[in-house]
Amino acid sequence: GDQVEQSPSALSLHEGTGSALRCNFTTTMRAVQWFRKNSRGSLINLFYLASGTKENGRLKSAFDSKERYSTLHIRDAQLEDSGTYFCAAETGGYKVVFGSGTRLLVSP
Amino acid sequence: AQTIHQWPVAEIKAVGSPLSLGCTIKGKSSPNLYWYWQATGGTLQQLFYSITVGQVESVVQLNLSASRPKDDQFILSTEKLLLSHSGFYLCAWSLGGRSQNTLYFGAGTRLSVL
């Protein structure tokens, strides 16, 4: 069955505001990654977390393997943040399962 | 710096025809290599991974095969394409070892099977 549940599927923000994306896992995951889809459809890595939190500019991610979830927080959203974001979790070994993605639209 | 190159950029193929997609990683020795596939509107699925030359593990069975003939090369192929093979194929690499498996993706190949 599905091991990674990503929400929301779509999100609209006004410039300057913030929100959080979330991925829940049905089983204990070893690590999580967050990606953003680029204009051609490939994926750019934003974060890799085996535990705890990481921050990069206006993005911050957290991973709690025990509680089986990860979050990606966006603050002070800008128009260029619009796009599709994915989480991906390592289930064990070299297997990685992706969430279904969140389409983010930032408007003026 | 490491680079990953996928080819071709796009393919239009007939049902029943063969397929070969390639991926080359430069600047990193003994990378872990991966093939992913996304059907239109679907979730990205891991198809194969390879930890070393000549060894490939299948994750999802889609009537596709993969090979790693060289340390820096990963090939995805089939002898007979199905309509269901259409979609976007992504190759990725990560550092060797399990402690840091950050995935770095290629630009992808868009496949249309008609």
PDB file of N, CA and C in Angstrom, chain A residues 7-77:
ATOM      1  N   SER A   7       0.512  16.034   1.793  1.00  0.00           N
ATOM      2  CA  SER A   7      -0.600  16.984   1.795  1.00  0.00           C
ATOM      3  C   SER A   7      -0.084  18.404   2.028  1.00  0.00           C
ATOM      4  N   PRO A   8      -0.833  19.415   1.566  1.00  0.00           N
ATOM      5  CA  PRO A   8      -1.996  19.268   0.688  1.00  0.00           C
ATOM      6  C   PRO A   8      -1.560  18.946  -0.734  1.00  0.00           C
ATOM      7  N   SER A   9      -2.487  18.582  -1.570  1.00  0.00           N
ATOM      8  CA  SER A   9      -2.141  18.326  -2.965  1.00  0.00           C
ATOM      9  C   SER A   9      -1.937  19.635  -3.720  1.00  0.00           C
ATOM     10  N   ALA A  10      -2.599  20.687  -3.248  1.00  0.00           N
ATOM     11  CA  ALA A  10      -2.443  21.999  -3.856  1.00  0.00           C
ATOM     12  C   ALA A  10      -2.522  23.057  -2.765  1.00  0.00           C
ATOM     13  N   LEU A  11      -1.788  24.133  -2.969  1.00  0.00           N
ATOM     14  CA  LEU A  11      -1.707  25.182  -1.959  1.00  0.00           C
ATOM     15  C   LEU A  11      -1.550  26.523  -2.650  1.00  0.00           C
ATOM     16  N   SER A  12      -2.358  27.495  -2.225  1.00  0.00           N
ATOM     17  CA  SER A  12      -2.256  28.857  -2.750  1.00  0.00           C
ATOM     18  C   SER A  12      -1.839  29.794  -1.634  1.00  0.00           C
ATOM     19  N   LEU A  13      -0.820  30.590  -1.896  1.00  0.00           N
ATOM     20  CA  LEU A  13      -0.325  31.549  -0.921  1.00  0.00           C
ATOM     21  C   LEU A  13      -0.212  32.921  -1.558  1.00  0.00           C
ATOM     22  N   HIS A  14      -0.388  33.943  -0.746  1.00  0.00           N
ATOM     23  CA  HIS A  14      -0.079  35.299  -1.198  1.00  0.00           C
ATOM     24  C   HIS A  14       1.381  35.580  -0.871  1.00  0.00           C
ATOM     25  N   GLU A  15       1.969  36.393  -1.692  1.00  0.00           N
ATOM     26  CA  GLU A  15       3.365  36.792  -1.445  1.00  0.00           C
ATOM     27  C   GLU A  15       3.534  37.260  -0.007  1.00  0.00           C
ATOM     28  N   GLY A  16       4.617  36.844   0.604  1.00  0.00           N
ATOM     29  CA  GLY A  16       4.916  37.287   1.957  1.00  0.00           C
ATOM     30  C   GLY A  16       4.339  36.416   3.051  1.00  0.00           C
ATOM     31  N   THR A  17       3.456  35.518   2.687  1.00  0.00           N
ATOM     32  CA  THR A  17       2.884  34.622   3.703  1.00  0.00           C
ATOM     33  C   THR A  17       3.650  33.309   3.723  1.00  0.00           C
ATOM     34  N   GLY A  18       3.219  32.403   4.584  1.00  0.00           N
ATOM     35  CA  GLY A  18       3.911  31.126   4.672  1.00  0.00           C
ATOM     36  C   GLY A  18       2.940  30.005   4.978  1.00  0.00           C
ATOM     37  N   SER A  19       3.437  28.804   4.847  1.00  0.00           N
ATOM     38  CA  SER A  19       2.637  27.627   5.155  1.00  0.00           C
ATOM     39  C   SER A  19       3.549  26.417   5.250  1.00  0.00           C
ATOM     40  N   ALA A  20       2.950  25.277   5.459  1.00  0.00           N
ATOM     41  CA  ALA A  20       3.726  24.049   5.598  1.00  0.00           C
ATOM     42  C   ALA A  20       3.141  22.942   4.743  1.00  0.00           C
ATOM     43  N   LEU A  21       4.035  22.154   4.162  1.00  0.00           N
ATOM     44  CA  LEU A  21       3.669  20.926   3.484  1.00  0.00           C
ATOM     45  C   LEU A  21       4.018  19.786   4.438  1.00  0.00           C
ATOM     46  N   ARG A  22       3.276  18.703   4.315  1.00  0.00           N
ATOM     47  CA  ARG A  22       3.496  17.608   5.255  1.00  0.00           C
ATOM     48  C   ARG A  22       3.477  16.271   4.534  1.00  0.00           C
ATOM     49  N   CYS A  23       4.311  15.360   4.997  1.00  0.00           N
ATOM     50  CA  CYS A  23       4.279  13.978   4.535  1.00  0.00           C
ATOM     51  C   CYS A  23       4.177  13.065   5.745  1.00  0.00           C
ATOM     52  N   ASN A  24       3.182  12.211   5.712  1.00  0.00           N
ATOM     53  CA  ASN A  24       3.017  11.187   6.738  1.00  0.00           C
ATOM     54  C   ASN A  24       3.427   9.837   6.169  1.00  0.00           C
ATOM     55  N   PHE A  25       4.041   9.042   7.007  1.00  0.00           N
ATOM     56  CA  PHE A  25       4.551   7.751   6.570  1.00  0.00           C
ATOM     57  C   PHE A  25       3.821   6.625   7.304  1.00  0.00           C
ATOM     58  N   THR A  26       3.550   5.555   6.593  1.00  0.00           N
ATOM     59  CA  THR A  26       2.836   4.434   7.201  1.00  0.00           C
ATOM     60  C   THR A  26       3.780   3.509   7.952  1.00  0.00           C
ATOM     61  N   THR A  27       5.066   3.730   7.775  1.00  0.00           N
ATOM     62  CA  THR A  27       6.039   2.909   8.478  1.00  0.00           C
ATOM     63  C   THR A  27       7.246   3.770   8.833  1.00  0.00           C
ATOM     64  N   THR A  28       8.114   3.247   9.661  1.00  0.00           N
ATOM     65  CA  THR A  28       9.304   4.001  10.045  1.00  0.00           C
ATOM     66  C   THR A  28      10.241   4.140   8.854  1.00  0.00           C
ATOM     67  N   MET A  29      10.615   5.374   8.566  1.00  0.00           N
ATOM     68  CA  MET A  29      11.496   5.660   7.445  1.00  0.00           C
ATOM     69  C   MET A  29      12.881   6.030   7.953  1.00  0.00           C
ATOM     70  N   ARG A  30      13.876   5.704   7.177  1.00  0.00           N
ATOM     71  CA  ARG A  30      15.264   5.954   7.573  1.00  0.00           C
ATOM     72  C   ARG A  30      15.631   7.425   7.372  1.00  0.00           C
ATOM     73  N   ALA A  31      15.147   8.018   6.332  1.00  0.00           N
ATOM     74  CA  ALA A  31      15.467   9.416   6.026  1.00  0.00           C
ATOM     75  C   ALA A  31      14.418   9.966   5.073  1.00  0.00           C
ATOM     76  N   VAL A  32      14.407  11.259   4.926  1.00  0.00           N
ATOM     77  CA  VAL A  32      13.461  11.901   4.007  1.00  0.00           C
ATOM     78  C   VAL A  32      14.197  12.942   3.176  1.00  0.00           C
ATOM     79  N   GLN A  33      13.732  13.128   1.967  1.00  0.00           N
ATOM     80  CA  GLN A  33      14.263  14.175   1.107  1.00  0.00           C
ATOM     81  C   GLN A  33      13.090  15.008   0.604  1.00  0.00           C
ATOM     82  N   TRP A  34      13.349  16.267   0.347  1.00  0.00           N
ATOM     83  CA  TRP A  34      12.370  17.147  -0.272  1.00  0.00           C
ATOM     84  C   TRP A  34      12.947  17.671  -1.583  1.00  0.00           C
ATOM     85  N   PHE A  35      12.089  17.699  -2.584  1.00  0.00           N
ATOM     86  CA  PHE A  35      12.496  18.136  -3.911  1.00  0.00           C
ATOM     87  C   PHE A  35      11.519  19.170  -4.443  1.00  0.00           C
ATOM     88  N   ARG A  36      12.018  19.922  -5.407  1.00  0.00           N
ATOM     89  CA  ARG A  36      11.160  20.813  -6.180  1.00  0.00           C
ATOM     90  C   ARG A  36      11.335  20.449  -7.643  1.00  0.00           C
ATOM     91  N   LYS A  37      10.222  20.393  -8.358  1.00  0.00           N
ATOM     92  CA  LYS A  37      10.272  20.084  -9.781  1.00  0.00           C
ATOM     93  C   LYS A  37      10.667  21.332 -10.543  1.00  0.00           C
ATOM     94  N   ASN A  38      11.617  21.169 -11.468  1.00  0.00           N
ATOM     95  CA  ASN A  38      11.998  22.333 -12.268  1.00  0.00           C
ATOM     96  C   ASN A  38      11.141  22.438 -13.521  1.00  0.00           C
ATOM     97  N   SER A  39      11.439  23.421 -14.353  1.00  0.00           N
ATOM     98  CA  SER A  39      10.577  23.721 -15.502  1.00  0.00           C
ATOM     99  C   SER A  39      10.510  22.575 -16.497  1.00  0.00           C
ATOM    100  N   ARG A  40      11.524  21.709 -16.519  1.00  0.00           N
ATOM    101  CA  ARG A  40      11.539  20.629 -17.479  1.00  0.00           C
ATOM    102  C   ARG A  40      10.954  19.330 -16.919  1.00  0.00           C
ATOM    103  N   GLY A  41      10.715  19.345 -15.619  1.00  0.00           N
ATOM    104  CA  GLY A  41      10.132  18.150 -15.021  1.00  0.00           C
ATOM    105  C   GLY A  41      11.094  17.349 -14.176  1.00  0.00           C
ATOM    106  N   SER A  42      12.363  17.738 -14.168  1.00  0.00           N
ATOM    107  CA  SER A  42      13.304  17.029 -13.311  1.00  0.00           C
ATOM    108  C   SER A  42      13.200  17.565 -11.885  1.00  0.00           C
ATOM    109  N   LEU A  43      13.920  16.956 -10.970  1.00  0.00           N
ATOM    110  CA  LEU A  43      13.793  17.269  -9.558  1.00  0.00           C
ATOM    111  C   LEU A  43      15.080  17.841  -8.998  1.00  0.00           C
ATOM    112  N   ILE A  44      14.930  18.908  -8.240  1.00  0.00           N
ATOM    113  CA  ILE A  44      16.055  19.550  -7.582  1.00  0.00           C
ATOM    114  C   ILE A  44      15.946  19.273  -6.092  1.00  0.00           C
ATOM    115  N   ASN A  45      17.037  18.765  -5.522  1.00  0.00           N
ATOM    116  CA  ASN A  45      17.014  18.429  -4.109  1.00  0.00           C
ATOM    117  C   ASN A  45      17.051  19.673  -3.244  1.00  0.00           C
ATOM    118  N   LEU A  46      16.135  19.744  -2.278  1.00  0.00           N
ATOM    119  CA  LEU A  46      16.094  20.868  -1.345  1.00  0.00           C
ATOM    120  C   LEU A  46      16.726  20.499  -0.008  1.00  0.00           C
ATOM    121  N   PHE A  47      16.324  19.330   0.519  1.00  0.00           N
ATOM    122  CA  PHE A  47      16.824  18.887   1.819  1.00  0.00           C
ATOM    123  C   PHE A  47      16.966  17.365   1.832  1.00  0.00           C
ATOM    124  N   TYR A  48      17.930  16.919   2.643  1.00  0.00           N
ATOM    125  CA  TYR A  48      18.052  15.520   3.020  1.00  0.00           C
ATOM    126  C   TYR A  48      18.148  15.494   4.536  1.00  0.00           C
ATOM    127  N   LEU A  49      17.238  14.745   5.170  1.00  0.00           N
ATOM    128  CA  LEU A  49      17.258  14.677   6.630  1.00  0.00           C
ATOM    129  C   LEU A  49      17.171  13.232   7.090  1.00  0.00           C
ATOM    130  N   ALA A  50      18.078  12.856   7.976  1.00  0.00           N
ATOM    131  CA  ALA A  50      17.973  11.578   8.665  1.00  0.00           C
ATOM    132  C   ALA A  50      17.286  11.767  10.020  1.00  0.00           C
ATOM    133  N   SER A  51      17.262  13.022  10.489  1.00  0.00           N
ATOM    134  CA  SER A  51      16.561  13.359  11.729  1.00  0.00           C
ATOM    135  C   SER A  51      16.601  14.881  11.885  1.00  0.00           C
ATOM    136  N   GLY A  52      15.823  15.398  12.824  1.00  0.00           N
ATOM    137  CA  GLY A  52      15.911  16.794  13.193  1.00  0.00           C
ATOM    138  C   GLY A  52      15.401  17.757  12.137  1.00  0.00           C
ATOM    139  N   THR A  53      15.996  18.940  12.116  1.00  0.00           N
ATOM    140  CA  THR A  53      15.559  19.992  11.207  1.00  0.00           C
ATOM    141  C   THR A  53      16.734  20.565  10.445  1.00  0.00           C
ATOM    142  N   LYS A  54      16.412  21.131   9.289  1.00  0.00           N
ATOM    143  CA  LYS A  54      17.389  21.860   8.481  1.00  0.00           C
ATOM    144  C   LYS A  54      16.708  23.089   7.920  1.00  0.00           C
ATOM    145  N   GLU A  55      17.510  24.106   7.719  1.00  0.00           N
ATOM    146  CA  GLU A  55      16.961  25.362   7.214  1.00  0.00           C
ATOM    147  C   GLU A  55      17.856  25.876   6.104  1.00  0.00           C
ATOM    148  N   ASN A  56      17.213  26.427   5.095  1.00  0.00           N
ATOM    149  CA  ASN A  56      17.952  27.026   3.993  1.00  0.00           C
ATOM    150  C   ASN A  56      17.142  28.210   3.482  1.00  0.00           C
ATOM    151  N   GLY A  57      17.585  29.393   3.850  1.00  0.00           N
ATOM    152  CA  GLY A  57      16.860  30.589   3.429  1.00  0.00           C
ATOM    153  C   GLY A  57      15.466  30.622   4.017  1.00  0.00           C
ATOM    154  N   ARG A  58      14.472  30.687   3.144  1.00  0.00           N
ATOM    155  CA  ARG A  58      13.080  30.769   3.603  1.00  0.00           C
ATOM    156  C   ARG A  58      12.438  29.388   3.747  1.00  0.00           C
ATOM    157  N   LEU A  59      13.207  28.360   3.553  1.00  0.00           N
ATOM    158  CA  LEU A  59      12.702  26.994   3.669  1.00  0.00           C
ATOM    159  C   LEU A  59      13.269  26.327   4.910  1.00  0.00           C
ATOM    160  N   LYS A  60      12.418  25.560   5.564  1.00  0.00           N
ATOM    161  CA  LYS A  60      12.844  24.807   6.735  1.00  0.00           C
ATOM    162  C   LYS A  60      12.141  23.460   6.716  1.00  0.00           C
ATOM    163  N   SER A  61      12.899  22.404   6.988  1.00  0.00           N
ATOM    164  CA  SER A  61      12.317  21.084   6.963  1.00  0.00           C
ATOM    165  C   SER A  61      12.588  20.365   8.271  1.00  0.00           C
ATOM    166  N   ALA A  62      11.664  19.504   8.642  1.00  0.00           N
ATOM    167  CA  ALA A  62      11.799  18.711   9.852  1.00  0.00           C
ATOM    168  C   ALA A  62      11.422  17.269   9.548  1.00  0.00           C
ATOM    169  N   PHE A  63      12.041  16.354  10.274  1.00  0.00           N
ATOM    170  CA  PHE A  63      11.751  14.937  10.096  1.00  0.00           C
ATOM    171  C   PHE A  63      11.733  14.263  11.450  1.00  0.00           C
ATOM    172  N   ASP A  64      10.622  13.580  11.729  1.00  0.00           N
ATOM    173  CA  ASP A  64      10.491  12.833  12.972  1.00  0.00           C
ATOM    174  C   ASP A  64      10.194  11.380  12.596  1.00  0.00           C
ATOM    175  N   SER A  65      11.201  10.545  12.636  1.00  0.00           N
ATOM    176  CA  SER A  65      11.017   9.169  12.184  1.00  0.00           C
ATOM    177  C   SER A  65      10.119   8.389  13.139  1.00  0.00           C
ATOM    178  N   LYS A  66      10.188   8.723  14.418  1.00  0.00           N
ATOM    179  CA  LYS A  66       9.388   8.009  15.408  1.00  0.00           C
ATOM    180  C   LYS A  66       7.899   8.313  15.226  1.00  0.00           C
ATOM    181  N   GLU A  67       7.586   9.597  14.981  1.00  0.00           N
ATOM    182  CA  GLU A  67       6.197  10.000  14.777  1.00  0.00           C
ATOM    183  C   GLU A  67       5.777   9.850  13.317  1.00  0.00           C
ATOM    184  N   ARG A  68       6.716   9.473  12.461  1.00  0.00           N
ATOM    185  CA  ARG A  68       6.422   9.129  11.067  1.00  0.00           C
ATOM    186  C   ARG A  68       5.887  10.301  10.255  1.00  0.00           C
ATOM    187  N   TYR A  69       6.583  11.418  10.288  1.00  0.00           N
ATOM    188  CA  TYR A  69       6.178  12.531   9.441  1.00  0.00           C
ATOM    189  C   TYR A  69       7.362  13.427   9.151  1.00  0.00           C
ATOM    190  N   SER A  70       7.187  14.224   8.118  1.00  0.00           N
ATOM    191  CA  SER A  70       8.151  15.263   7.783  1.00  0.00           C
ATOM    192  C   SER A  70       7.376  16.479   7.289  1.00  0.00           C
ATOM    193  N   THR A  71       7.949  17.637   7.505  1.00  0.00           N
ATOM    194  CA  THR A  71       7.324  18.873   7.053  1.00  0.00           C
ATOM    195  C   THR A  71       8.309  19.740   6.292  1.00  0.00           C
ATOM    196  N   LEU A  72       7.765  20.547   5.403  1.00  0.00           N
ATOM    197  CA  LEU A  72       8.537  21.571   4.701  1.00  0.00           C
ATOM    198  C   LEU A  72       7.799  22.892   4.901  1.00  0.00           C
ATOM    199  N   HIS A  73       8.451  23.810   5.615  1.00  0.00           N
ATOM    200  CA  HIS A  73       7.854  25.110   5.877  1.00  0.00           C
ATOM    201  C   HIS A  73       8.419  26.139   4.895  1.00  0.00           C
ATOM    202  N   ILE A  74       7.530  26.916   4.351  1.00  0.00           N
ATOM    203  CA  ILE A  74       7.923  28.030   3.483  1.00  0.00           C
ATOM    204  C   ILE A  74       7.460  29.313   4.155  1.00  0.00           C
ATOM    205  N   ARG A  75       8.386  30.242   4.353  1.00  0.00           N
ATOM    206  CA  ARG A  75       8.012  31.517   4.927  1.00  0.00           C
ATOM    207  C   ARG A  75       8.304  32.633   3.930  1.00  0.00           C
ATOM    208  N   ASP A  76       7.568  33.721   4.065  1.00  0.00           N
ATOM    209  CA  ASP A  76       7.754  34.871   3.178  1.00  0.00           C
ATOM    210  C   ASP A  76       7.770  34.427   1.708  1.00  0.00           C
ATOM    211  N   ALA A  77       6.730  33.724   1.325  1.00  0.00           N
ATOM    212  CA  ALA A  77       6.681  33.143  -0.017  1.00  0.00           C
ATOM    213  C   ALA A  77       6.840  34.201  -1.100  1.00  0.00           C
TER     214      ALA A  77
END
